XYZ file of C-alpha atoms in Angstrom:
747
model
C -9.213 215.217 -240.999
C -11.896 214.168 -238.497
C -11.166 212.955 -234.986
C -12.979 209.694 -235.746
C -10.573 208.979 -238.580
C -7.071 208.672 -237.083
C -4.133 208.611 -239.461
C -2.464 205.782 -237.547
C -2.986 203.274 -234.750
C -0.618 201.669 -232.233
C -0.781 198.080 -230.941
C 0.910 197.027 -227.684
C 2.356 193.477 -227.713
C 1.019 192.406 -224.318
C 1.788 188.683 -224.590
C 5.414 189.358 -225.532
C 5.727 191.804 -222.640
C 4.538 189.187 -220.127
C 6.862 186.506 -221.512
C 9.909 188.767 -221.634
C 9.415 190.219 -218.164
C 8.952 186.754 -216.681
C 12.076 185.558 -218.462
C 14.042 188.584 -217.222
C 13.030 187.879 -213.616
C 14.108 184.226 -213.813
C 17.354 185.080 -215.598
C 18.318 187.793 -213.105
C 17.590 185.445 -210.213
C 19.815 182.765 -211.763
C 22.631 185.270 -212.319
C 22.362 186.222 -208.665
C 23.189 182.628 -207.689
C 26.056 182.628 -210.237
C 27.504 185.766 -208.646
C 27.278 184.113 -205.228
C 29.095 181.033 -206.544
C 31.903 183.053 -208.141
C 32.285 185.528 -205.289
C 32.361 182.836 -202.595
C 35.534 181.449 -204.202
C 37.527 184.387 -202.867
C 36.413 183.741 -199.294
C 37.138 180.003 -199.177
C 40.179 178.794 -197.245
C 40.928 175.826 -199.492
C 41.924 177.750 -202.619
C 45.510 176.628 -202.595
C 44.521 173.040 -201.876
C 42.298 172.981 -204.934
C 45.151 174.298 -207.072
C 42.994 176.895 -208.840
C 44.774 180.200 -209.552
C 42.867 183.349 -208.697
C 43.472 185.253 -211.948
C 41.493 183.026 -214.356
C 38.644 182.753 -211.877
C 38.563 186.532 -211.616
C 38.699 186.969 -215.407
C 35.787 184.577 -215.882
C 33.841 186.320 -213.134
C 34.364 189.733 -214.748
C 33.485 188.306 -218.183
C 30.253 186.820 -216.879
C 29.353 190.090 -215.164
C 30.022 192.049 -218.347
C 27.906 189.615 -220.369
C 25.101 190.029 -217.844
C 25.438 193.825 -217.813
C 25.117 194.102 -221.596
C 22.283 191.540 -221.594
C 20.442 193.463 -218.859
C 20.704 196.716 -220.814
C 19.219 194.898 -223.798
C 16.126 193.879 -221.831
C 14.931 197.490 -221.977
C 14.114 196.892 -225.656
C 11.643 194.191 -224.586
C 9.875 196.308 -221.973
C 7.129 197.759 -224.169
C 7.217 196.639 -227.839
C 4.577 198.111 -230.128
C 3.619 197.963 -233.799
C 1.853 200.609 -235.868
C -0.605 200.813 -238.736
C -1.131 203.842 -240.978
C -4.007 205.023 -243.152
C -2.522 207.246 -245.875
C -5.863 207.386 -247.674
C -7.076 209.629 -244.817
C -4.436 212.288 -245.471
C -5.483 215.749 -246.703
C -5.707 216.516 -250.409
C -2.464 216.742 -252.350
C -2.466 220.539 -252.405
C -2.390 220.539 -248.580
C 0.513 218.126 -248.204
C 3.917 219.563 -247.215
C 6.856 219.343 -249.595
C 9.655 216.824 -249.109
C 13.341 216.973 -250.012
C 14.767 213.540 -250.823
C 18.502 213.335 -250.096
C 20.390 210.422 -251.686
C 24.057 209.730 -250.955
C 26.779 208.015 -252.934
C 30.506 208.100 -252.212
C 32.410 205.839 -254.594
C 31.335 204.846 -258.138
C 33.677 201.844 -258.004
C 32.005 200.391 -254.897
C 28.506 201.731 -255.593
C 27.556 201.022 -259.232
C 26.162 204.054 -261.055
C 23.246 202.062 -262.474
C 22.176 201.066 -258.972
C 22.401 204.693 -257.817
C 20.290 205.883 -260.746
C 17.625 203.258 -260.018
C 17.348 204.646 -256.504
C 17.049 208.180 -257.916
C 14.329 207.104 -260.358
C 12.372 205.260 -257.662
C 12.464 208.375 -255.461
C 11.310 210.627 -258.304
C 8.455 208.224 -259.052
C 7.040 208.131 -255.524
C 3.291 208.588 -255.109
C 3.546 212.194 -253.966
C 2.704 215.502 -255.656
C 5.657 216.060 -258.043
C 5.668 219.792 -257.450
C 6.267 219.043 -253.757
C 9.040 216.534 -254.299
C 12.689 217.584 -254.684
C 15.396 214.965 -255.197
C 19.060 215.725 -254.427
C 21.938 213.381 -255.182
C 25.113 213.895 -253.150
C 28.127 212.561 -255.035
C 31.040 212.391 -252.599
C 33.074 210.560 -255.213
C 33.075 213.680 -257.382
C 33.002 211.669 -260.606
C 31.771 212.656 -264.034
C 30.338 209.153 -264.330
C 27.700 209.979 -261.721
C 26.915 213.384 -263.232
C 26.486 211.890 -266.687
C 24.455 209.065 -265.193
C 21.970 211.375 -263.491
C 21.401 213.198 -266.771
C 20.612 209.876 -268.418
C 18.267 209.085 -265.522
C 16.430 212.380 -266.049
C 15.843 211.579 -269.702
C 14.502 208.134 -268.870
C 12.353 209.542 -266.031
C 10.359 211.567 -268.605
C 8.987 208.229 -269.837
C 9.149 206.117 -266.707
C 7.215 208.346 -264.272
C 4.160 208.905 -266.545
C 4.056 205.154 -267.205
C 4.066 204.367 -263.467
C 1.280 206.835 -262.733
C -0.839 205.916 -265.711
C -0.886 202.188 -264.996
C -0.594 202.242 -261.205
C 2.821 200.578 -261.108
C 3.785 199.764 -257.521
C 7.383 198.654 -258.147
C 8.839 201.984 -259.188
C 12.476 200.967 -259.292
C 12.982 200.154 -263.002
C 15.531 197.399 -262.420
C 13.294 195.654 -259.870
C 10.219 196.084 -262.060
C 11.690 194.772 -265.307
C 13.547 191.955 -263.529
C 10.279 190.576 -262.146
C 8.114 188.249 -264.268
C 5.694 190.230 -266.434
C 2.778 188.038 -265.294
C 3.572 188.193 -261.588
C 0.061 188.809 -260.295
C 1.086 188.435 -256.646
C 2.712 191.853 -256.666
C -0.432 193.597 -257.941
C 1.886 195.954 -259.785
C -0.297 196.948 -262.668
C -3.593 198.051 -261.174
C -6.504 197.186 -263.473
C -4.405 197.344 -266.627
C -2.342 194.179 -266.181
C -3.995 192.280 -269.009
C -4.841 195.128 -271.377
C -3.250 195.280 -274.815
C -2.434 198.936 -274.283
C -0.512 198.180 -271.119
C 1.429 195.301 -272.681
C 2.409 197.504 -275.627
C 3.523 200.382 -273.397
C 5.426 198.040 -271.106
C 7.422 196.595 -273.994
C 8.185 200.082 -275.241
C 9.403 201.141 -271.784
C 11.438 197.971 -271.437
C 13.299 198.797 -274.641
C 13.956 202.314 -273.393
C 15.201 200.965 -270.064
C 17.571 198.548 -271.777
C 18.948 201.465 -273.803
C 19.258 203.555 -270.627
C 20.960 200.666 -268.813
C 23.429 200.145 -271.630
C 24.185 203.847 -271.779
C 24.846 204.141 -268.026
C 27.040 201.037 -267.936
C 29.096 202.354 -270.823
C 29.843 205.581 -268.940
C 32.574 203.969 -266.878
C 35.874 204.777 -268.518
C 34.236 206.744 -271.336
C 34.228 210.205 -269.794
C 37.439 211.635 -268.481
C 37.787 214.680 -266.274
C 40.192 216.974 -268.067
C 39.885 219.757 -265.500
C 42.771 218.504 -263.401
C 40.511 217.771 -260.429
C 40.071 214.425 -258.700
C 37.334 212.936 -256.566
C 39.206 214.005 -253.430
C 40.241 217.469 -254.644
C 37.705 219.587 -256.525
C 35.471 222.659 -256.114
C 31.741 222.540 -255.431
C 29.719 221.239 -258.365
C 25.963 221.805 -258.292
C 23.755 221.308 -261.292
C 20.006 221.363 -261.674
C 19.207 218.473 -263.997
C 16.696 219.388 -266.689
C 16.041 218.529 -270.274
C 15.946 220.725 -273.324
C 12.375 222.121 -273.657
C 12.747 222.141 -277.449
C 13.194 218.376 -277.443
C 10.077 217.517 -275.444
C 7.450 215.326 -277.056
C 3.809 215.150 -276.106
C 4.452 212.280 -273.666
C 7.447 213.984 -272.095
C 5.612 216.663 -270.130
C 8.369 218.073 -267.948
C 5.927 219.585 -265.454
C 5.145 216.138 -264.010
C 8.717 215.551 -262.903
C 10.074 216.374 -259.451
C 13.092 218.650 -259.298
C 16.396 216.827 -259.566
C 19.669 218.346 -258.347
C 23.218 216.983 -258.497
C 25.542 218.091 -255.670
C 29.224 217.315 -255.247
C 30.580 219.294 -252.320
C 34.029 220.837 -252.396
C 36.814 218.476 -251.358
C 40.337 219.535 -250.395
C 42.933 217.199 -248.937
C 43.885 219.859 -246.400
C 40.364 220.078 -244.952
C 38.386 217.417 -243.042
C 35.186 216.406 -244.800
C 33.563 214.438 -241.919
C 32.424 211.508 -244.062
C 28.657 210.979 -244.457
C 27.760 213.491 -241.724
C 29.524 216.186 -243.737
C 27.628 215.198 -246.885
C 24.324 215.241 -244.981
C 24.970 218.725 -243.630
C 25.988 219.991 -247.070
C 22.719 218.789 -248.603
C 20.837 220.170 -245.613
C 22.237 223.631 -246.378
C 21.985 223.422 -250.177
C 18.408 222.148 -250.112
C 17.618 224.839 -247.548
C 18.184 227.642 -250.054
C 16.917 225.784 -253.146
C 13.673 224.201 -251.947
C 13.597 224.350 -248.125
C 11.025 221.607 -247.670
C 9.947 221.152 -244.036
C 10.593 217.390 -244.224
C 13.586 215.406 -245.459
C 13.741 211.800 -246.644
C 17.304 210.417 -246.495
C 18.319 207.371 -248.534
C 21.510 205.458 -249.168
C 22.274 205.058 -252.855
C 21.254 201.382 -252.918
C 18.031 201.798 -250.897
C 15.327 202.192 -253.540
C 11.677 203.025 -252.859
C 9.793 199.744 -252.879
C 6.442 201.148 -251.762
C 5.517 204.368 -253.607
C 3.317 205.465 -250.686
C 6.224 205.533 -248.205
C 6.339 209.350 -248.027
C 2.591 209.476 -247.419
C 2.954 206.856 -244.690
C 5.460 209.088 -242.908
C 3.091 212.037 -243.211
C 0.476 210.048 -241.264
C 2.641 210.747 -238.215
C 4.117 214.131 -239.067
C 0.666 215.592 -239.772
C -0.947 214.181 -236.626
C -1.552 217.238 -234.412
C -1.329 215.074 -231.281
C 2.320 214.115 -231.800
C 3.653 216.384 -234.551
C 5.048 219.110 -232.295
C 7.494 216.708 -230.587
C 8.072 214.263 -233.456
C 11.537 214.532 -235.006
C 11.554 211.627 -237.453
C 9.812 208.529 -238.730
C 12.175 205.581 -239.176
C 11.458 202.766 -241.634
C 13.229 199.396 -241.358
C 16.135 198.492 -243.579
C 15.104 195.534 -245.730
C 17.095 193.910 -248.508
C 16.201 192.393 -251.854
C 19.145 189.998 -252.133
C 18.744 187.930 -248.942
C 19.235 184.208 -249.576
C 17.059 181.510 -248.018
C 20.046 180.574 -245.884
C 21.015 183.993 -244.540
C 24.401 182.859 -243.230
C 25.729 186.392 -242.676
C 22.577 187.594 -240.876
C 22.389 190.228 -243.590
C 18.662 190.783 -243.019
C 19.435 192.386 -239.632
C 16.395 190.642 -238.161
C 17.437 191.214 -234.558
C 17.905 194.958 -235.059
C 14.850 195.874 -237.091
C 12.352 193.258 -235.894
C 13.210 193.162 -232.184
C 15.247 196.135 -230.993
C 13.683 198.961 -232.989
C 10.154 197.677 -232.359
C 10.895 197.712 -228.638
C 12.334 201.225 -228.813
C 9.155 202.393 -230.502
C 7.256 201.720 -227.291
C 9.623 204.016 -225.365
C 10.831 207.347 -226.824
C 11.215 205.964 -230.337
C 13.782 204.155 -232.496
C 17.359 205.118 -233.272
C 18.035 207.213 -236.371
C 19.320 204.524 -238.723
C 21.254 206.136 -241.558
C 18.728 205.591 -244.317
C 14.990 205.305 -244.801
C 13.905 208.045 -242.403
C 11.744 211.139 -242.833
C 12.974 213.872 -240.497
C 11.643 217.321 -239.656
C 14.125 219.887 -240.941
C 13.734 222.224 -237.982
C 14.650 219.468 -235.517
C 18.190 219.536 -236.937
C 18.602 223.271 -236.365
C 18.697 223.045 -232.576
C 17.156 225.618 -230.278
C 18.792 228.563 -232.006
C 15.939 229.266 -234.424
C 13.013 230.960 -232.727
C 10.813 233.954 -233.263
C 12.724 237.157 -232.682
C 16.167 235.578 -233.086
C 18.892 238.006 -234.171
C 20.075 237.155 -237.741
C 23.599 238.332 -236.935
C 23.693 236.030 -233.925
C 22.404 233.136 -236.058
C 25.349 233.563 -238.415
C 27.633 232.485 -235.573
C 25.784 229.181 -235.490
C 24.787 228.607 -239.136
C 27.477 230.442 -241.101
C 27.584 233.704 -243.104
C 25.061 232.878 -245.857
C 22.245 235.446 -245.865
C 20.069 233.227 -248.041
C 20.385 230.350 -245.632
C 19.572 232.548 -242.640
C 16.421 233.683 -244.500
C 15.452 230.062 -245.121
C 15.374 229.409 -241.377
C 12.266 231.557 -241.024
C 10.315 230.866 -244.182
C 9.445 228.019 -246.486
C 10.628 229.556 -249.729
C 9.522 228.263 -253.100
C 12.161 226.965 -255.422
C 13.445 229.170 -258.216
C 15.241 226.408 -260.099
C 12.625 225.220 -262.562
C 13.735 226.939 -265.726
C 17.146 227.094 -267.307
C 17.782 230.785 -266.662
C 17.800 230.283 -262.928
C 20.303 227.446 -263.036
C 23.210 229.883 -263.204
C 21.775 232.673 -261.083
C 22.905 233.970 -257.726
C 20.936 231.275 -255.906
C 23.009 228.541 -257.515
C 26.212 230.386 -256.662
C 25.017 230.680 -253.082
C 24.387 226.939 -253.022
C 27.948 226.301 -254.182
C 29.191 228.570 -251.406
C 27.179 226.517 -248.892
C 28.812 223.344 -250.279
C 32.355 224.654 -249.835
C 34.691 222.741 -247.517
C 35.281 225.754 -245.271
C 31.683 226.918 -244.847
C 31.074 225.141 -241.551
C 34.300 226.401 -239.940
C 33.810 228.469 -236.790
C 30.102 227.558 -236.689
C 27.962 225.031 -234.824
C 27.596 222.705 -237.827
C 28.377 219.161 -236.732
C 28.454 220.188 -233.071
C 24.981 221.439 -232.228
C 23.470 221.961 -235.686
C 22.717 219.292 -238.268
C 24.234 215.822 -238.114
C 26.998 215.493 -235.554
C 30.613 214.860 -236.541
C 31.893 213.226 -233.374
C 31.328 209.623 -234.467
C 31.338 207.671 -237.741
C 27.843 206.466 -236.764
C 26.527 210.000 -237.124
C 22.956 208.750 -237.434
C 22.879 207.046 -234.026
C 24.587 209.965 -232.289
C 22.353 212.591 -233.899
C 19.204 210.650 -233.029
C 20.415 210.249 -229.460
C 20.991 213.981 -228.979
C 17.604 214.803 -230.534
C 15.824 212.487 -228.120
C 17.860 213.852 -225.233
C 16.461 217.294 -226.096
C 12.909 215.984 -225.863
C 12.202 215.001 -229.455
C 10.488 211.676 -230.133
C 10.501 209.290 -233.084
C 8.304 206.483 -234.382
C 9.018 203.234 -236.192
C 6.859 201.922 -239.003
C 7.361 198.404 -240.300
C 4.878 196.749 -242.633
C 4.548 193.484 -244.539
C 5.544 195.302 -247.730
C 8.954 196.942 -247.185
C 8.908 200.676 -247.839
C 12.524 200.563 -249.053
C 14.792 197.782 -250.267
C 18.587 197.822 -250.371
C 21.512 195.497 -250.970
C 22.599 193.363 -248.019
C 26.169 192.139 -247.588
C 26.822 188.768 -249.235
C 30.392 188.009 -248.182
C 32.376 187.844 -244.973
C 34.870 190.560 -245.901
C 32.235 193.284 -246.356
C 30.385 192.107 -243.248
C 33.439 192.417 -241.001
C 34.643 195.720 -242.471
C 31.165 197.171 -241.986
C 30.983 195.681 -238.482
C 34.349 197.180 -237.540
C 33.204 200.634 -238.661
C 29.947 200.382 -236.725
C 31.745 199.073 -233.625
C 34.216 201.948 -233.738
C 31.435 204.513 -233.937
C 29.344 202.970 -231.159
C 32.247 202.677 -228.723
C 33.245 206.261 -229.579
C 29.851 207.302 -228.223
C 30.078 205.091 -225.136
C 33.459 206.424 -223.981
C 32.729 210.088 -224.741
C 30.715 212.894 -223.212
C 27.765 211.451 -225.161
C 27.707 208.292 -223.033
C 23.966 207.717 -222.507
C 24.296 207.455 -218.727
C 26.160 210.741 -218.180
C 25.076 212.956 -221.077
C 22.794 215.724 -219.982
C 20.679 217.390 -219.127
C 18.498 214.780 -220.819
C 14.746 214.466 -221.251
C 15.125 210.836 -222.256
C 13.530 208.077 -220.165
C 15.870 205.786 -218.239
C 14.746 202.766 -220.272
C 15.651 204.601 -223.469
C 19.049 205.415 -221.959
C 19.506 201.714 -221.256
C 18.787 200.971 -224.915
C 21.343 203.487 -226.145
C 23.766 202.180 -223.526
C 23.294 198.671 -224.910
C 24.123 199.873 -228.420
C 27.143 201.877 -227.228
C 28.644 199.006 -225.248
C 27.561 196.153 -227.533
C 31.047 195.828 -229.134
C 32.483 195.171 -225.653
C 31.090 191.659 -226.066
C 34.532 191.003 -227.558
C 36.113 190.909 -224.082
C 33.995 188.157 -222.470
C 33.803 186.149 -225.709
C 37.604 186.117 -226.008
C 37.890 185.054 -222.363
C 35.299 182.290 -222.704
C 36.959 181.059 -225.904
C 40.403 180.722 -224.324
C 40.567 180.501 -220.513
C 38.316 177.447 -219.898
C 40.118 175.663 -222.730
C 43.621 176.343 -221.370
C 42.620 175.032 -217.954
C 40.918 172.034 -219.484
C 44.255 171.151 -221.077
C 45.831 171.309 -217.621
C 43.040 169.392 -215.908
C 41.873 172.322 -213.747
C 38.141 172.880 -213.330
C 36.717 176.412 -213.359
C 33.034 175.461 -213.195
C 30.906 173.394 -210.792
C 30.752 169.642 -211.196
C 27.641 168.110 -212.749
C 26.667 166.764 -209.324
C 26.913 170.264 -207.808
C 23.626 172.175 -207.481
C 25.258 175.289 -208.995
C 25.705 173.361 -212.250
C 21.953 173.739 -212.777
C 22.325 177.523 -212.492
C 24.902 177.678 -215.305
C 22.796 175.423 -217.531
C 19.655 177.445 -216.758
C 21.323 180.715 -217.797
C 22.617 179.159 -221.032
C 19.265 177.561 -221.946
C 17.350 180.682 -220.913
C 19.372 182.865 -223.292
C 18.875 180.478 -226.210
C 15.161 180.185 -225.427
C 14.703 183.952 -225.524
C 16.487 184.237 -228.865
C 14.516 181.288 -230.298
C 11.226 182.833 -229.204
C 12.092 186.169 -230.813
C 13.062 184.458 -234.067
C 9.746 182.578 -234.009
C 7.506 185.613 -233.425
C 9.337 187.681 -236.054
C 8.807 185.010 -238.700
C 12.376 183.755 -238.971
C 13.321 180.096 -239.547
C 14.802 178.136 -236.645
C 18.149 177.826 -238.457
C 18.519 181.593 -237.952
C 19.391 180.782 -234.336
C 22.560 179.019 -235.489
C 23.426 181.691 -238.066
C 22.961 184.531 -235.576
C 24.953 182.771 -232.847
C 27.788 182.125 -235.317
C 27.914 185.682 -236.642
C 27.772 187.029 -233.082
C 30.832 184.945 -232.180
C 32.720 185.824 -235.365
C 32.023 189.535 -234.989
C 32.942 189.505 -231.299
C 36.283 187.863 -232.037
C 37.114 190.159 -234.967
C 35.193 193.315 -235.878
C 33.999 194.139 -232.351
C 37.542 193.766 -231.045
C 39.164 195.844 -233.785
C 36.419 198.451 -233.659
C 36.808 198.816 -229.897
C 40.577 199.164 -230.203
C 40.149 201.752 -232.978
C 37.771 203.789 -230.828
C 40.177 203.877 -227.878
C 43.133 204.702 -230.142
C 41.195 207.567 -231.735
C 40.207 208.753 -228.290
C 43.844 209.116 -227.209
C 44.901 210.522 -230.582
C 46.866 207.542 -231.873
C 44.904 207.244 -235.124
C 42.421 209.201 -237.227
C 38.897 208.146 -238.060
C 38.381 206.454 -241.422
C 35.373 205.473 -243.474
C 35.150 202.850 -246.228
C 31.741 202.588 -247.957
C 30.231 199.115 -247.947
C 30.846 197.466 -251.285
C 27.628 197.295 -253.348
C 29.187 195.644 -256.408
C 27.905 192.094 -256.767
C 30.518 189.440 -257.520
C 28.714 186.546 -259.233
C 31.047 183.953 -257.747
C 30.594 185.279 -254.226
C 26.834 185.561 -254.660
C 26.674 181.896 -255.722
C 28.549 180.848 -252.594
C 26.174 182.925 -250.458
C 23.079 181.446 -252.082
C 24.476 177.950 -251.521
C 24.984 178.740 -247.838
C 28.790 178.534 -248.087
C 30.951 181.134 -246.367
C 33.360 183.128 -248.475
C 36.578 183.361 -246.462
C 38.374 185.621 -248.926
C 39.076 188.338 -246.434
C 41.991 189.866 -244.556
C 44.349 187.694 -242.510
C 43.609 190.120 -239.707
C 40.086 188.632 -239.588
C 40.951 185.019 -240.422
C 43.904 184.473 -238.089
C 42.065 184.837 -234.753
C 39.196 182.662 -235.996
C 41.538 179.857 -237.065
C 43.617 180.195 -233.896
C 40.612 179.855 -231.597
C 39.182 176.941 -233.575
C 42.572 175.217 -233.264
C 42.695 175.802 -229.502
C 39.129 174.596 -228.941
C 39.681 171.522 -231.108
C 42.747 170.572 -229.094
C 41.023 171.210 -225.766
C 37.975 169.171 -226.806
C 40.155 166.211 -227.807
C 42.099 166.414 -224.543
C 38.848 166.739 -222.590
C 37.387 163.632 -224.208
C 40.627 161.740 -223.656
C 40.655 162.721 -219.974
C 37.038 161.647 -219.614
C 37.919 158.219 -221.006
C 41.282 157.695 -219.324
C 40.918 159.592 -216.064
C 37.135 159.608 -215.688
C 36.792 163.267 -214.672
C 33.975 164.243 -217.086
C 31.780 165.087 -214.093
C 34.388 167.625 -213.018
C 35.267 169.038 -216.454
C 31.911 168.744 -218.235
C 31.194 172.476 -218.583
C 34.606 173.221 -220.082
C 34.311 170.281 -222.487
C 30.835 171.471 -223.449
C 32.036 175.050 -224.107
C 34.677 173.791 -226.543
C 32.165 171.483 -228.196
C 29.565 174.251 -228.549
C 32.061 176.704 -230.052
C 33.203 174.126 -232.595
C 29.671 172.968 -233.426
C 28.434 176.498 -234.056
C 31.535 177.390 -236.048
C 31.821 174.185 -238.048
C 31.924 176.149 -241.361
C 35.289 177.556 -240.243
C 36.629 174.025 -239.758
C 35.178 173.145 -243.142
C 36.954 176.120 -244.693
C 40.234 175.126 -243.064
C 40.478 171.433 -243.973
C 37.624 170.256 -246.219
C 36.695 172.805 -248.871
C 38.777 173.154 -252.031
C 36.991 176.073 -253.733
C 38.232 179.664 -253.932
C 36.219 180.660 -250.868
C 38.136 178.345 -248.513
C 40.581 179.566 -245.891
C 44.081 179.588 -247.437
C 46.269 176.716 -246.262
C 49.043 179.153 -245.380
C 46.714 181.039 -243.026
C 45.557 177.796 -241.410
C 49.098 176.525 -240.782
C 50.508 179.857 -239.616
C 47.549 180.553 -237.317
C 47.704 177.051 -235.854
C 51.418 177.472 -235.071
C 50.905 180.920 -233.551
C 47.949 179.730 -231.474
C 50.050 176.876 -230.128
C 52.855 179.258 -229.154
C 50.664 182.040 -227.778
C 47.949 180.049 -226.029
C 49.693 176.885 -224.912
C 53.048 178.255 -223.867
C 52.746 181.980 -223.200
C 49.100 181.893 -222.063
C 49.512 178.869 -219.819
C 52.626 180.254 -218.129
C 50.908 183.588 -217.542
C 47.589 182.252 -216.241
C 48.617 179.122 -214.352
């Protein structure tokens, strides 16, 4: 590699930097005037004469300060956004490329369809990377025979699929995605120079028939194979199997040497031992792959996140093999993109704000957050500072456990011994099963200082944070063609369950010793700490949103103003802050290619999450902190319900979710509807709109943004509507709680 031929370039977004910094200055200045207005209330002598209680004023003041604090932390993401371009064609020859272990994770065959998992496995095996340097591991935390049988079927199909992809230059290497696309779709440039050849057409039809047979076989596995061993998915020994065909059955086209190694791993599960959710599965595969292939780099994928660009591994190597940054580079993070996003993305499933704004801004600092899937990480970065030349092997066993083979792997890149059938049952495989036992990590540093950390259910964010605190960096690579594509959530229930889990994990970090502002010693820049602080405290939005959705409304009902009159000069300050925030969000949607309607969708989901999942997640985190409840983890449902998908594609919300989520939404809509009607009536009869305008506007804005909830309560008649019983009960409870109890307490 010559110096004149860099493997990647970096572009600084100067215009965005100027706009964002100017906006931040104006916004901070306006908030300063707001603070003066609120604070001066406590020093006025006419408080009693105005009849305004101190408590609601104080609650609003604290809410506005908390909103500003979280917003200010978020401005660090906008300080230095960059974008990157890679040139994988400039990489060394294939024989000089490092090997990669691909780790794929599934946890529940009922929520994560086996066919979808196998498509991800096949897409990983078919990546454009030397097959002898590619090792694919599937972690099955569900411990089901369905998955084991499915991966064997996938291996048999791979013997036909991978040669076909390489021979004809297929770019879409997920079979389901490839065969679902139109055969004459020239825009994808999937078929190289063979798209119109008779030979290609014939081979494609042959492969399509084989895929249909494979698909039918995998789908029929459910309920066909029963585990007669007496074990269940939550109670079973380690199961590790190297997947390989019978050499006697190979045909000329099924040359087994072209296939990457494929290994099935189901770690030991016992009800009496903690398994630490996904972090535990990650660490198990880290150990097992360490003794079986020990590749210096690891690509981690969720079971639904298939490889959409076969060059993704090579793209990551453009950074890992750059001598200027390689020594301090821990991981390359790719964005999470989704193949099932509707034109009207009502659930904000595309995660535009996260992966097109926040992570791009982080890339200009110390690098993006480790994001659970779609990252290529340096194995040694996960081993801490314990591994160094001259380290005592006996001392290392205190940190990494008693396995001699694993201790050896820390100092050498061993070559796999699992190619032929004889080695599948040798001592190495038994050692791997020992490493996958539920007690192996006991009395070691696994999950504490080694591997992925166990402290939070968002193990990815926490692990990335500690790596960057130790001085490691990361980079973010987003391109017009997504490197990986997954399944986004398409219903409200999955969105809020997922949001609750994420909120719990983030708050766990914020209120622990890992709080970004106190954790140390840290080599992280202060701006990067601000970014992690924003993520950790983001769920606390629930507190000011709940206050702003209730307190102004209750006082509007009683004719008490909590905001400046329209004729007051401070009214302009409040309007400026509101318009400034919307303008910033609109600008970011525009420059990231999103439609303007995304502003409404994102505002709505932000409100819904703040009222529900952020609140419950925050409460869960505090309860876990004081020992009142244990951590739990429910995988996001990947099974597509046709009826729910149709509602999503139509832009209609599916309100078939828990009453725990629906009740507060209906209650607040009821309160804001009542307060808006009273506010309008007072404006007409009393003529005090000038005095109460801001409070009337808040109720109107909440109802306008959340009109689909009103629609679900009283207009819609389909199955996705809000049940009438929930609407009536919530309306009654909101009347009792807000109008009687709340008013007596606050006024």
